[in-house]
């Protein structure tokens, strides 16, 4: 994997030079103030981390390196991994080279399948994904080399080795989880001639070799790959890896965070909402029906899934990318039609509802993806977060490789007690 490794080395040199010049201007410069509200409120809006793989702009959405979602959404996930790690797109021969490299590393160990098959039949597929990765921890090259004794400057190279081994086995593992959990348990073998996402689509065994389904899985794996460093899963993964727990531990930990209903589970809620509308009005559903349904949902004190965002203040460009796919391949699908109708009516309702308290009335990434997956026969909603997880592992790997390469220390913010806060406010004569 010489090209990728060399480009990561160059990226690390550039990032280190930037950090050196930032430090030269003074390490004690203040970047952000911390309020009581932030300390008690999930640290929202507190600038306390650096992440160089991606950033989210409130008005132009997710950027990987300096590229917008529109720039990268038609690429392959393998190219996105390169972009996350290096800040640039690879040359045209990279995909072939990367496929050969990953093909050498495929093969989920038999003991991992034994672990997954031994679980109760109703185990959540995210538990299976997290356990599947963790079960392979014994294979960590980083751990082996660390025990031998390696220089700190070498850590990132062995973290990259672990990343490549995990990524190579991931489509097989994720598809196997689907087959064990929802199918007949028979595994479909990895095809060395297919790309990363194409292999996953094929091994799921849902749509045979339908290239449109492979295209959707490719898009899905690209659009969910990374979202800065402060979200629950990426941050958890980074904290764990900062203790030099290897990438298997760090990925598994990140996935455990992603499994939460406030994080990765939201996309299945959106599809459930669409299906409820379909159940209520059938195929003759009108815009007025959808408007009424949205208003009734709001009046009952519930949120409209797929709308709103903590950072974004426009339609999520990832939603736009999914809609473009839907317009091309799923126009006649009943769920996609409802997703479009929701887009036509919901923002205007949210803009004014309850005094317009919703900060962002526009759709987020989850508003349409479920209806597209369902159209191709992916009707196991619990599995959607696994697809999210497979994609997000690209980001976990890249963030940890870069952090190790920059010699970042163990993460250890200070916590205080209520008593300390009371004393601090009193001693400093601070009033709200
Ligand atoms: N429907 C109804 N009310 C909403 C709403 C929505 N889609 N989005 C926000 N609100 C409400 C909030 O509940 C909050 O009400 P209270 O003041 O009564 O608590 C108020 O508007 C202000 O919230 P906000 O500042 O606009 O939003 P937050 O940053 O607190 O929360 C999010 C962001 C995504 C959790 C929220 O918009 C939401 O719950 N959306 C629906 C669920 C969803 O789509 N989740 C997927 C998120 C995808 C992602 O994060 O990438």
Short mmCIF file of C-alpha atoms in Angstrom, two decimals, residues 196-393:
data_model
loop_
_atom_site.label_atom_id
_atom_site.label_comp_id
_atom_site.label_asym_id
_atom_site.label_seq_id
_atom_site.Cartn_x
_atom_site.Cartn_y
_atom_site.Cartn_z
CA UNK A 196 -15.64 -2.77 -1.58
CA UNK A 197 -19.29 -1.65 -1.67
CA UNK A 198 -20.13 -3.91 -4.62
CA UNK A 199 -18.92 -6.87 -2.58
CA UNK A 200 -21.04 -5.91 0.40
CA UNK A 201 -24.11 -5.47 -1.82
CA UNK A 202 -23.47 -8.84 -3.44
CA UNK A 203 -22.78 -10.76 -0.21
CA UNK A 204 -25.98 -9.44 1.41
CA UNK A 205 -27.80 -11.64 -1.11
CA UNK A 206 -30.77 -9.27 -1.43
CA UNK A 207 -30.74 -8.09 -5.00
CA UNK A 208 -28.31 -10.51 -6.62
CA UNK A 209 -25.88 -8.53 -8.71
CA UNK A 210 -28.28 -5.62 -9.33
CA UNK A 211 -25.84 -2.81 -10.17
CA UNK A 212 -28.34 -0.17 -9.01
CA UNK A 213 -28.38 -1.66 -5.51
CA UNK A 214 -24.57 -1.76 -5.51
CA UNK A 215 -24.65 1.90 -6.57
CA UNK A 216 -26.93 2.76 -3.66
CA UNK A 217 -24.73 0.90 -1.17
CA UNK A 218 -21.70 2.71 -2.63
CA UNK A 219 -23.42 6.07 -2.17
CA UNK A 220 -24.57 5.15 1.35
CA UNK A 221 -21.03 4.12 2.36
CA UNK A 222 -19.64 7.36 0.95
CA UNK A 223 -22.15 9.74 2.52
CA UNK A 224 -21.92 8.41 6.11
CA UNK A 225 -18.14 8.08 6.29
CA UNK A 226 -17.20 10.91 8.67
CA UNK A 227 -18.72 13.92 10.42
CA UNK A 228 -15.99 15.81 12.29
CA UNK A 229 -14.46 14.59 15.56
CA UNK A 230 -16.97 15.58 18.24
CA UNK A 231 -19.92 13.30 17.45
CA UNK A 232 -20.46 10.46 19.93
CA UNK A 233 -19.03 7.62 17.87
CA UNK A 234 -15.97 9.36 16.41
CA UNK A 235 -15.09 10.96 19.72
CA UNK A 236 -15.49 7.67 21.61
CA UNK A 237 -13.33 5.84 19.11
CA UNK A 238 -10.62 8.53 19.39
CA UNK A 239 -10.69 8.58 23.19
CA UNK A 240 -10.25 4.80 23.34
CA UNK A 241 -7.45 4.81 20.78
CA UNK A 242 -5.74 7.69 22.60
CA UNK A 243 -5.10 5.23 25.45
CA UNK A 244 -3.23 3.16 22.81
CA UNK A 245 -5.96 0.58 22.89
CA UNK A 246 -5.65 -0.70 19.33
CA UNK A 247 -8.01 0.04 16.46
CA UNK A 248 -10.17 -3.06 17.06
CA UNK A 249 -11.02 -1.79 20.56
CA UNK A 250 -11.47 1.75 19.26
CA UNK A 251 -13.77 0.78 16.37
CA UNK A 252 -15.88 -1.48 18.54
CA UNK A 253 -16.24 1.33 21.12
CA UNK A 254 -17.23 3.86 18.44
CA UNK A 255 -19.85 1.47 17.09
CA UNK A 256 -21.34 1.07 20.56
CA UNK A 257 -21.96 4.83 20.58
CA UNK A 258 -23.36 4.80 17.06
CA UNK A 259 -25.91 2.19 18.17
CA UNK A 260 -27.79 4.78 20.25
CA UNK A 261 -31.21 6.13 19.18
CA UNK A 262 -29.94 9.72 19.37
CA UNK A 263 -27.13 8.93 16.94
CA UNK A 264 -27.04 6.18 14.30
CA UNK A 265 -30.47 4.71 14.94
CA UNK A 266 -32.35 7.82 13.72
CA UNK A 267 -32.51 6.71 10.08
CA UNK A 268 -34.80 3.78 10.76
CA UNK A 269 -37.20 6.16 12.56
CA UNK A 270 -37.56 8.17 9.35
CA UNK A 271 -38.60 5.16 7.34
CA UNK A 272 -41.06 4.11 10.04
CA UNK A 273 -42.60 7.59 9.81
CA UNK A 274 -42.96 7.29 6.03
CA UNK A 275 -44.53 3.84 6.38
CA UNK A 276 -47.03 5.20 8.92
CA UNK A 277 -48.12 7.81 6.38
CA UNK A 278 -48.48 5.08 3.76
CA UNK A 279 -50.47 2.88 6.15
CA UNK A 280 -52.80 5.80 6.94
CA UNK A 281 -53.45 7.12 3.39
CA UNK A 282 -52.33 4.38 0.95
CA UNK A 283 -51.01 5.07 -2.54
CA UNK A 284 -53.53 7.88 -3.19
CA UNK A 285 -51.83 10.07 -0.53
CA UNK A 286 -51.95 13.82 -1.26
CA UNK A 287 -49.81 16.76 -0.16
CA UNK A 288 -52.66 17.87 2.13
CA UNK A 289 -52.69 14.42 3.77
CA UNK A 290 -48.97 14.63 4.42
CA UNK A 291 -49.30 18.20 5.75
CA UNK A 292 -52.01 17.07 8.19
CA UNK A 293 -49.95 14.09 9.32
CA UNK A 294 -46.93 16.30 10.03
CA UNK A 295 -49.06 18.81 11.97
CA UNK A 296 -50.73 16.06 14.00
CA UNK A 297 -47.34 14.58 14.85
CA UNK A 298 -46.09 17.97 16.03
CA UNK A 299 -49.30 18.63 17.99
CA UNK A 300 -48.79 15.35 19.84
CA UNK A 301 -45.40 16.64 21.02
CA UNK A 302 -43.26 14.44 18.77
CA UNK A 303 -40.46 15.43 16.41
CA UNK A 304 -40.50 14.95 12.65
CA UNK A 305 -37.75 12.40 12.02
CA UNK A 306 -35.24 13.37 9.35
CA UNK A 307 -35.69 17.11 9.90
CA UNK A 308 -33.50 19.45 11.92
CA UNK A 309 -29.81 19.40 12.75
CA UNK A 310 -27.53 20.47 15.56
CA UNK A 311 -25.08 22.23 13.20
CA UNK A 312 -26.58 22.51 9.71
CA UNK A 313 -28.83 25.42 8.79
CA UNK A 314 -29.71 24.33 5.24
CA UNK A 315 -30.87 21.14 3.51
CA UNK A 316 -28.17 18.56 4.18
CA UNK A 317 -26.27 18.07 0.88
CA UNK A 318 -26.14 14.36 1.71
CA UNK A 319 -29.96 14.33 1.62
CA UNK A 320 -29.77 16.06 -1.78
CA UNK A 321 -27.40 13.34 -3.03
CA UNK A 322 -29.83 10.61 -1.92
CA UNK A 323 -32.75 12.46 -3.56
CA UNK A 324 -30.81 12.66 -6.80
CA UNK A 325 -30.33 8.89 -6.69
CA UNK A 326 -34.03 8.41 -5.91
CA UNK A 327 -35.09 10.67 -8.79
CA UNK A 328 -32.97 8.59 -11.12
CA UNK A 329 -33.87 5.08 -9.94
CA UNK A 330 -36.85 5.11 -7.58
CA UNK A 331 -39.36 7.73 -8.89
CA UNK A 332 -42.27 5.29 -8.85
CA UNK A 333 -41.60 3.86 -5.40
CA UNK A 334 -44.36 4.67 -2.89
CA UNK A 335 -41.96 5.39 -0.02
CA UNK A 336 -39.75 7.66 -2.09
CA UNK A 337 -42.84 9.56 -3.25
CA UNK A 338 -43.82 10.17 0.39
CA UNK A 339 -40.24 11.24 1.23
CA UNK A 340 -40.55 13.82 -1.58
CA UNK A 341 -43.92 15.01 -0.34
CA UNK A 342 -42.53 15.41 3.17
CA UNK A 343 -39.72 17.53 1.73
CA UNK A 344 -42.32 19.67 -0.08
CA UNK A 345 -44.36 20.45 3.05
CA UNK A 346 -42.28 19.94 6.23
CA UNK A 347 -39.78 22.83 6.10
CA UNK A 348 -42.55 25.42 5.70
CA UNK A 349 -44.46 23.95 8.65
CA UNK A 350 -41.39 23.77 10.90
CA UNK A 351 -40.38 27.35 10.03
CA UNK A 352 -43.41 28.74 11.80
CA UNK A 353 -44.62 25.96 14.12
CA UNK A 354 -44.60 26.86 17.82
CA UNK A 355 -43.06 30.29 17.18
CA UNK A 356 -40.48 28.80 14.82
CA UNK A 357 -38.41 27.25 17.62
CA UNK A 358 -36.78 24.64 15.34
CA UNK A 359 -33.36 26.04 14.49
CA UNK A 360 -33.13 24.15 11.21
CA UNK A 361 -36.39 23.23 9.43
CA UNK A 362 -34.56 21.45 6.60
CA UNK A 363 -34.05 17.70 6.01
CA UNK A 364 -30.95 15.87 7.27
CA UNK A 365 -29.18 12.82 5.80
CA UNK A 366 -31.66 10.36 7.27
CA UNK A 367 -34.83 11.74 5.65
CA UNK A 368 -34.69 9.69 2.44
CA UNK A 369 -32.08 6.92 2.69
CA UNK A 370 -34.37 4.32 4.31
CA UNK A 371 -36.99 4.57 1.57
CA UNK A 372 -34.28 3.91 -1.03
CA UNK A 373 -32.94 0.86 0.83
CA UNK A 374 -36.45 -0.52 1.21
CA UNK A 375 -37.10 -0.15 -2.50
CA UNK A 376 -34.29 -2.65 -3.14
CA UNK A 377 -35.65 -5.17 -0.64
CA UNK A 378 -33.64 -4.17 2.44
CA UNK A 379 -36.61 -4.45 4.80
CA UNK A 380 -34.70 -5.18 8.01
CA UNK A 381 -34.66 -1.72 9.57
CA UNK A 382 -32.39 -2.79 12.43
CA UNK A 383 -29.68 -3.38 9.87
CA UNK A 384 -29.55 0.21 8.59
CA UNK A 385 -27.28 1.30 11.42
CA UNK A 386 -24.85 -1.48 10.48
CA UNK A 387 -24.52 0.11 7.02
CA UNK A 388 -23.97 3.45 8.74
CA UNK A 389 -21.35 1.76 10.95
CA UNK A 390 -19.49 0.15 8.03
CA UNK A 391 -19.23 3.58 6.45
CA UNK A 392 -18.30 5.41 9.66
CA UNK A 393 -15.46 2.95 10.30
#
